[in-house]
C-alpha cells in the first residue's frame, strides 16, 4: 500500500507541479509569424476578418475550423485570433474577395504548391516534434502538412484511433499514412502483426512523421529504443547478450507484419542457421523428413523449432544461460 | 497554483476540473458554452468463439458483448474570449480492448491529458498441458504421472492433459501536462504505466547437448510493470527552437523465474537425478531493468533558407538482478559459485548528430548530416562454469562449460550528403552519398564499412500527375572476419589454452553472419499518382530491395523483396467516396549450409545444403462511404482479402540424403464490414454494423503436432486457427 501511495504522490507532483509556474501569455509566440509568412506573397488584406471570407465560404466543412484549436480568439497564438483571420494562413485576400477568379495566395493540400503552405504551418509549429522536419524524408518528398492534417475540423482525424470493433470501418490515422504507404497497409493484413488493423497501435506510436534523427523517422534515438517503449522486458542489458538482437531488432523482426510468427523475417530453423553453423544440430539439414507424420518428427523443425529449447533469444541473465536455454 | 492567472475567471477553472473528469453541471455555466458529444449504447453478437479472431479485440470470448462508446467535447464559441476546452472519449467500453481518454485545459496556458488503454492478446485456447501449479513459479506433475524417455512413452499423458488458455493483457495508463510559459517556452511532463499480465508459451529444456535434450512447452506467467516518465522544456521562436529533456524507464518483472518438474526419465548423458521424479529445471525470466536518458535538440534558421539542427542524447541502461543459482536441482554438484551476485550490467548510450539543410537558390536543395550511435557495454566480464540444462554436475574451469560473457559494444558513425536540383519546373533530380562505419567489440567483424549511393527523381509535370523514384546502391565491406571469435573470447582462458584456434572452431569457418558480412544492396521505390479527372486518383507503386551476400560461402546468400500494386480512389459526388487497392509482395531468401558432426565432414563440400524460402502475399481491398440521404443515412463498407503462401525448398549435395520436400504453408484472410447510420430523429442515430471474417491457415510446423508428436518435446498441441466469424453490432447514439 505504501508503495502505491508513493507512486500516486510522485505522479501528482510530476503532473500538477508544473501548473504552478504557468503564467499568462501576454505576447504570442510565433502568432505574428504566420501573418508575416502568408502575406509575403504580396497583396492587400480584406480587413473584414472572418466574415469577409465566410460570406462566400460558408460550407460546414469550412466553418468547422471555428470549433478547432486554430480558432480561439482568446489565444493570440491562433491564426483566427488576429484581425487578418483566415488570411493569416491563406494570405492577403482582397483581390480574391473582389473577384473569385483571382486565386487565394496560399492554398493547402497536396495538389497545391507545397513550400508556401508548409512555411505558414512551420511559422508557428517548427519546434517540438518538428525540429528535425527540414531534410527529413517527408520534407524531401514535398509532403504538405495539409496532406495529413485536417485543420478545418473540430478534431484532426490524424490523432484518431478507430479501435475495432467500435468502428467497423476505420477512418483514422493509419488510413492517412496508407494512402502513400500502401505496402505497409498490405503488411498489416498479414497473419502476424502489431494490432494496427485493430486500431490499438497507430503509426505515430513508433514514427515521428515530422522528422527525426533516425532512419525511417523513428521516435526514439534508435530502433531498439523505440521497441523498448512497449517491450521493456527486452531491454536488459543481459549477462549473455544475443548480438543481433542487441544490435537491431529488425535483424529478425518485421514490425509491420509478417507471415512468420512472431513478426519474423523468416522462420526457424533457417533464420537461426543463417548465423549458426556449428557441428551437429545447428548445421543439420531440415526438410520434409522431419514433419509431424514422419518416422522421426524433428524437434528443430516443428512447434517452436529452435526456440523449443533456445527460448531466451533476446538475451539471458541466468548464469547457466550461455546457450540461451535458461 | 496561486500564480496561475487564467484568461477567463471561474468558468475556466470549472472547465479545468471537467478535464479531470468532473461533470459539466458542477457550478456556474460558462458564457455560451459549446459542449457537444454523443453517447452510444448497444450490443455486439459474435458467432464464433475462435480465440484468434478476437486476438486483439477480445471479441469471440463471449457471444454477447456490451457496445458502449461516448464522446464529449467542450469548447466555447471561438470569439467568446474563453479558451477552456476539454475532450472525453470512451471506446469499446464493453470489451477488454476498451480505451478511455480525457484531455483539457486552458488554451494558451496548459493542457492535461489522461488515457487508459487495454489491449488483450488472445494467443490460443486449444492447448493442453499436464503440469499443475499454473499461475505460480513452480510447475509440478500430477501424482499419477509415469515418466518415460520420450513423449510417446508417457502412459498417463492423455489422462493428465488439461485444457490451457493462453492470453496476455496489457493495461496502459498515460498522463501528462503541457504548460505554456512566457517568452516562447513550454514545459511538459509525461507519465506512462504499462502492466502486462497473463501467460505465453515458452520452451524449457533439460539436457546438456543437442543429442539429449528433453523439452516442455509450458506457460510462462507474466506480470510485467513498466513505469516511464519524462520531462521536457521547449523553446520556440521564429529563428530558433530547442528542447531539453530527461526520461526514465523502470521495468519490473514480478515473476523473475520459474521451475518445472521434469516429466522425462533420466537418459544417457544425464545425471540420474536429472530425471523424473527428482529432476527439476529452473529458468530465469526478464530481469528488472532501468533506463535513464538526458537529451537535447535544437534548430536554428539561417539566411538563404538554411537551417542547422543538432541533437544529443546520453543514456544508461542498468540491470542488477541477483543471479539465480546455476541449477535448481540440489542433487547436482556445484563446487564453484557464481563469481558475482549480479551482472552489474550497464550500457552507456550516446546519440548525437548535426544536420544542415539549405536552399541557397530556389532550385537547389542541399543536406549534410553526421550521426553517431554509440552503445558502450560496460558490463564486467567473468567466467561462469555453468550447469548445462539442470542435467549434469558442474564441470571445471578448463572445460568447455567454463564460459565468459561477451558484453558487446556497438558504435556507428554515419555521414551523408544529398543534393536536389529542380532541373525544370516541378521536376527535381537528387543524388546522395552516405558513408557508414560500424565498430563492434567481441564479434567476428570489428569494423564494417558501408558506402551508399542514392539517386532520386520527383516530378509533377502537370497538375494531374505526380511521380517519384528513389534508388540506392550500397556496398558493405565486412573487413576481416575472425570466425573464431566465439571460441577465442567466449570461453575461460584455461579452456582456450586447451584448444587449437587454428583448427578448432564453433561455427564452420566459411559461415558469414549476414549482419556482419560483405553485402551489396540495391533498392528501388517508386510511386506514380494520376488524377485523370477531378475526384479520381489512381496510383501505382513498385518497391524492390535486394541483398546479395556473394562473398558468403555459407550463411545467408540473398534476400529479395518485391512489392507492387495499384490503388484508386473516387469521389464522383461529395456524398460518395470509394477506394480499391491491390498489392502483391514477394519475398525470397537463399541460404547455404554444411551439415557436419566431425572435422572431416566440416570440410567436405559434398555435405552442403541449400535452402530457399519464397513468400508470396496478395492483398486486395475495397470500400466506399455513401451519404445516401443527407443528414439521414450514411452507409460504409470495407473489404480485405489477403492470401499468403510460404514455400520452402531444400537441396542437398551428394554426400547427404536427398532432401524430402516440405509442403507449402499458407493462410487466407477475408474481412468484410458494412455499417449503416440512420438519423432516426433529431439527436438520435441508430447504427447497425456487420463484420464477417474468414481465416484459414495451414502450417506444417504446428498442424498435426500433438503434445507427444515430437519425441523430445512435450508441446501444447496448439494448431493453426481456422474460423468464420460473424459479428453484428447495433446501437443507439444520442447526440447533444
Coordinates of N, CA and C in Angstrom, one line a residue, chain B residues 427-545:
Chain B
X427 N 10.3 19.5 -61.4 CA 10.9 18.2 -61.6 C 12.3 18.3 -60.9
X428 N 12.5 17.5 -59.9 CA 13.8 17.5 -59.2 C 14.5 16.2 -59.3
X429 N 15.8 16.4 -59.6 CA 16.7 15.2 -59.6 C 17.5 15.3 -58.3
X430 N 17.8 14.2 -57.6 CA 18.6 14.3 -56.4 C 19.6 13.2 -56.4
X431 N 20.7 13.5 -55.8 CA 21.8 12.5 -55.7 C 22.3 12.6 -54.2
X432 N 22.7 11.4 -53.7 CA 23.2 11.5 -52.3 C 24.3 10.4 -52.1
X433 N 25.0 10.6 -51.1 CA 26.0 9.6 -50.7 C 26.1 9.5 -49.2
X434 N 26.2 8.3 -48.7 CA 26.4 8.1 -47.3 C 27.6 7.2 -47.0
X435 N 28.3 7.4 -46.0 CA 29.3 6.6 -45.6 C 29.1 6.2 -44.1
X436 N 29.1 4.9 -43.9 CA 28.8 4.4 -42.5 C 29.9 3.5 -42.0
X437 N 30.3 3.7 -40.8 CA 31.3 2.8 -40.2 C 30.7 2.3 -38.9
X438 N 30.7 1.0 -38.8 CA 30.2 0.4 -37.6 C 31.3 -0.4 -36.9
X439 N 31.5 -0.1 -35.7 CA 32.5 -0.8 -34.9 C 31.8 -1.6 -33.8
X440 N 32.3 -2.8 -33.7 CA 31.7 -3.7 -32.6 C 32.8 -4.4 -31.9
X441 N 32.6 -4.7 -30.6 CA 33.6 -5.5 -29.9 C 33.1 -6.9 -29.6
X442 N 34.0 -7.8 -29.4 CA 33.7 -9.2 -29.1 C 32.8 -9.9 -30.2
X443 N 32.9 -9.4 -31.5 CA 32.2 -10.1 -32.5 C 33.2 -10.4 -33.6
X444 N 32.7 -11.2 -34.6 CA 33.6 -11.7 -35.7 C 34.2 -10.5 -36.6
X445 N 33.4 -9.4 -36.7 CA 33.9 -8.3 -37.5 C 33.9 -7.1 -36.7
X446 N 35.1 -6.6 -36.4 CA 35.1 -5.4 -35.5 C 34.9 -4.1 -36.2
X447 N 35.0 -4.1 -37.5 CA 34.7 -2.8 -38.2 C 34.1 -3.2 -39.6
X448 N 32.9 -2.6 -39.8 CA 32.2 -2.8 -41.0 C 31.9 -1.5 -41.6
X449 N 32.3 -1.3 -42.9 CA 32.1 0.0 -43.6 C 31.1 -0.2 -44.7
X450 N 30.3 0.8 -44.9 CA 29.3 0.7 -46.0 C 29.3 2.1 -46.7
X451 N 29.3 2.0 -48.0 CA 29.0 3.2 -48.9 C 27.7 3.0 -49.6
X452 N 26.9 4.1 -49.5 CA 25.6 4.0 -50.0 C 25.4 5.2 -51.0
X453 N 25.0 4.9 -52.2 CA 24.8 5.9 -53.2 C 23.3 5.9 -53.5
X454 N 22.8 7.1 -53.6 CA 21.3 7.2 -53.9 C 21.0 8.2 -55.0
X455 N 20.0 7.9 -55.7 CA 19.5 8.9 -56.7 C 18.0 8.9 -56.7
X456 N 17.5 10.1 -57.0 CA 16.0 10.2 -57.0 C 15.5 11.1 -58.0
X457 N 14.3 10.9 -58.3 CA 13.6 11.8 -59.3 C 12.2 12.1 -58.8
X458 N 11.8 13.3 -58.7 CA 10.4 13.7 -58.3 C 9.9 14.6 -59.4
X459 N 8.8 14.3 -59.8 CA 8.3 15.2 -60.9 C 6.8 15.4 -60.8
X460 N 6.4 16.6 -61.1 CA 4.9 16.9 -61.2 C 4.8 17.6 -62.5
X461 N 4.9 17.0 -63.7 CA 4.9 17.7 -65.0 C 3.7 18.5 -65.2
X462 N 2.5 17.9 -64.8 CA 1.3 18.6 -64.9 C 0.6 18.3 -63.6
X463 N -0.5 19.1 -63.3 CA -1.1 19.0 -62.0 C -1.6 17.6 -61.7
X464 N -2.0 16.9 -62.8 CA -2.7 15.6 -62.6 C -1.7 14.5 -62.4
X465 N -0.5 14.7 -62.6 CA 0.5 13.5 -62.5 C 1.6 13.9 -61.5
X466 N 1.9 12.9 -60.6 CA 3.0 13.1 -59.7 C 3.7 11.8 -59.7
X467 N 5.0 11.9 -59.8 CA 5.9 10.7 -59.9 C 7.1 10.8 -59.1
X468 N 7.4 9.8 -58.4 CA 8.7 9.8 -57.7 C 9.4 8.5 -57.8
X469 N 10.7 8.6 -57.8 CA 11.6 7.4 -57.9 C 12.8 7.6 -57.0
X470 N 13.1 6.6 -56.2 CA 14.2 6.7 -55.3 C 15.0 5.3 -55.4
X471 N 16.2 5.4 -55.7 CA 17.0 4.2 -55.8 C 18.3 4.3 -55.0
X472 N 18.7 3.2 -54.4 CA 20.0 3.2 -53.7 C 20.8 2.0 -54.2
X473 N 22.1 2.1 -54.1 CA 23.0 1.0 -54.3 C 24.1 1.2 -53.3
X474 N 24.3 0.1 -52.6 CA 25.3 0.2 -51.5 C 26.2 -1.0 -51.5
X475 N 27.4 -0.8 -51.0 CA 28.4 -1.9 -50.8 C 28.9 -1.9 -49.4
X476 N 28.7 -3.0 -48.8 CA 29.2 -3.1 -47.4 C 30.4 -4.0 -47.3
X477 N 31.5 -3.5 -46.7 CA 32.7 -4.3 -46.6 C 32.8 -4.7 -45.1
X478 N 32.7 -6.0 -44.9 CA 32.8 -6.5 -43.5 C 34.2 -6.6 -43.0
X479 N 35.2 -6.3 -43.8 CA 36.6 -6.3 -43.3 C 37.0 -7.7 -43.0
X480 N 38.0 -7.7 -42.1 CA 38.5 -9.0 -41.7 C 37.4 -9.7 -40.8
X481 N 37.2 -11.0 -41.1 CA 36.2 -11.8 -40.4 C 36.9 -12.8 -39.5
X482 N 36.8 -12.6 -38.2 CA 37.5 -13.5 -37.3 C 36.5 -14.6 -36.9
X483 N 36.4 -15.6 -37.6 CA 35.4 -16.6 -37.4 C 35.5 -17.3 -36.1
X484 N 36.6 -17.3 -35.5 CA 36.8 -18.0 -34.2 C 36.5 -17.1 -33.0
X485 N 35.9 -15.9 -33.2 CA 35.6 -15.0 -32.1 C 34.9 -15.7 -31.0
X486 N 33.8 -16.5 -31.2 CA 33.1 -17.1 -30.1 C 34.0 -18.0 -29.3
X487 N 34.9 -18.8 -30.0 CA 35.7 -19.7 -29.3 C 36.8 -19.0 -28.5
X488 N 37.4 -18.0 -29.2 CA 38.6 -17.4 -28.6 C 38.2 -16.5 -27.4
X489 N 37.0 -15.9 -27.4 CA 36.7 -15.0 -26.4 C 35.6 -15.5 -25.5
X490 N 34.8 -16.5 -25.9 CA 33.6 -16.9 -25.1 C 33.9 -18.0 -24.1
X491 N 35.1 -18.4 -24.0 CA 35.4 -19.5 -23.0 C 36.5 -19.0 -22.1
X492 N 36.7 -19.7 -21.0 CA 37.7 -19.3 -20.0 C 39.1 -19.4 -20.6
X493 N 40.0 -18.6 -20.2 CA 41.4 -18.7 -20.7 C 41.9 -20.1 -20.5
X494 N 41.5 -20.7 -19.4 CA 42.0 -22.1 -19.2 C 41.5 -23.1 -20.2
X495 N 40.3 -22.9 -20.7 CA 39.8 -23.8 -21.7 C 40.4 -23.4 -23.1
X496 N 40.5 -22.2 -23.4 CA 41.1 -21.7 -24.7 C 42.5 -22.3 -24.8
X497 N 43.2 -22.4 -23.7 CA 44.6 -22.9 -23.7 C 44.6 -24.4 -24.2
X498 N 43.5 -25.1 -24.1 CA 43.5 -26.5 -24.4 C 43.0 -26.7 -25.9
X499 N 42.7 -25.7 -26.6 CA 42.2 -25.9 -28.0 C 43.2 -25.2 -28.9
X500 N 43.1 -25.6 -30.2 CA 44.0 -25.1 -31.2 C 43.1 -24.2 -32.1
X501 N 43.2 -22.9 -31.9 CA 42.4 -21.9 -32.6 C 42.6 -22.0 -34.1
X502 N 43.7 -22.6 -34.5 CA 43.9 -22.7 -36.0 C 43.1 -23.8 -36.6
X503 N 42.7 -24.8 -35.8 CA 41.9 -25.9 -36.4 C 40.6 -26.1 -35.7
X504 N 40.4 -25.7 -34.5 CA 39.1 -25.8 -33.8 C 38.3 -24.6 -34.0
X505 N 37.0 -24.8 -34.0 CA 36.1 -23.7 -34.2 C 34.7 -24.0 -33.7
X506 N 33.9 -23.0 -33.6 CA 32.5 -23.3 -33.2 C 31.6 -23.3 -34.5
X507 N 31.5 -22.2 -35.1 CA 30.8 -22.1 -36.4 C 31.8 -22.5 -37.5
X508 N 31.3 -23.2 -38.5 CA 32.1 -23.5 -39.7 C 32.8 -22.3 -40.2
X509 N 34.1 -22.3 -40.4 CA 34.8 -21.0 -40.8 C 34.3 -20.3 -42.0
X510 N 33.6 -21.0 -42.9 CA 33.1 -20.4 -44.1 C 31.8 -19.6 -43.9
X511 N 31.2 -19.8 -42.7 CA 30.0 -19.1 -42.5 C 30.3 -17.6 -42.3
X512 N 29.4 -16.8 -42.8 CA 29.4 -15.3 -42.6 C 28.1 -14.9 -42.0
X513 N 28.1 -14.4 -40.8 CA 26.9 -13.9 -40.2 C 26.4 -12.7 -41.1
X514 N 25.2 -12.7 -41.5 CA 24.8 -11.8 -42.5 C 24.7 -10.3 -42.0
X515 N 24.7 -10.1 -40.7 CA 24.7 -8.8 -40.2 C 26.1 -8.2 -40.3
X516 N 27.1 -9.0 -40.4 CA 28.5 -8.6 -40.4 C 29.2 -8.8 -41.8
X517 N 28.5 -9.5 -42.7 CA 29.1 -10.0 -43.9 C 29.2 -8.9 -45.0
X518 N 30.1 -9.1 -45.9 CA 30.1 -8.2 -47.1 C 28.7 -8.3 -47.8
X519 N 28.2 -7.2 -48.3 CA 26.9 -7.2 -48.9 C 26.8 -6.1 -49.9
X520 N 26.1 -6.5 -51.0 CA 25.7 -5.4 -52.0 C 24.2 -5.3 -51.9
X521 N 23.7 -4.1 -51.8 CA 22.3 -3.9 -51.6 C 21.8 -2.9 -52.7
X522 N 20.6 -3.3 -53.3 CA 20.0 -2.4 -54.2 C 18.6 -2.2 -53.8
X523 N 18.1 -1.0 -53.8 CA 16.7 -0.7 -53.5 C 16.1 0.2 -54.5
X524 N 14.9 0.1 -54.8 CA 14.1 1.0 -55.7 C 12.8 1.2 -55.0
X525 N 12.3 2.4 -55.1 CA 11.0 2.7 -54.5 C 10.4 3.8 -55.4
X526 N 9.3 3.4 -56.1 CA 8.7 4.4 -57.0 C 7.2 4.4 -56.8
X527 N 6.7 5.6 -57.1 CA 5.2 5.8 -56.9 C 4.7 6.7 -58.0
X528 N 3.6 6.4 -58.6 CA 3.0 7.2 -59.6 C 1.6 7.5 -59.2
X529 N 1.2 8.8 -59.2 CA -0.1 9.2 -58.9 C -0.7 9.9 -60.1
X530 N -1.9 9.6 -60.5 CA -2.5 10.2 -61.6 C -4.0 10.6 -61.3
X531 N -4.3 11.8 -61.7 CA -5.7 12.2 -61.4 C -6.3 12.5 -62.8
X532 N -6.9 11.6 -63.5 CA -7.4 11.8 -64.8 C -8.5 12.9 -64.9
X533 N -9.4 12.8 -63.9 CA -10.4 13.8 -63.8 C -10.5 14.2 -62.3
X534 N -11.1 15.3 -62.0 CA -11.2 15.7 -60.6 C -11.9 14.6 -59.9
X535 N -11.5 14.4 -58.7 CA -12.2 13.4 -57.8 C -11.8 11.9 -58.1
X536 N -11.0 11.7 -59.0 CA -10.5 10.4 -59.2 C -9.0 10.4 -59.1
X537 N -8.4 9.5 -58.3 CA -7.0 9.4 -58.1 C -6.6 8.0 -58.3
X538 N -5.6 7.8 -59.2 CA -5.1 6.4 -59.5 C -3.6 6.4 -59.0
X539 N -3.2 5.3 -58.5 CA -1.8 5.2 -58.0 C -1.2 3.9 -58.4
X540 N 0.1 3.9 -58.6 CA 0.8 2.6 -58.8 C 2.1 2.7 -58.1
X541 N 2.5 1.6 -57.5 CA 3.8 1.7 -56.8 C 4.6 0.4 -57.0
X542 N 5.9 0.6 -57.0 CA 6.8 -0.6 -57.1 C 7.9 -0.4 -56.1
X543 N 8.2 -1.4 -55.3 CA 9.3 -1.4 -54.4 C 10.1 -2.6 -54.5
X544 N 11.4 -2.4 -54.5 CA 12.3 -3.6 -54.7 C 13.5 -3.4 -53.8
X545 N 13.9 -4.5 -53.1 CA 15.1 -4.5 -52.3 C 15.8 -5.8 -52.5

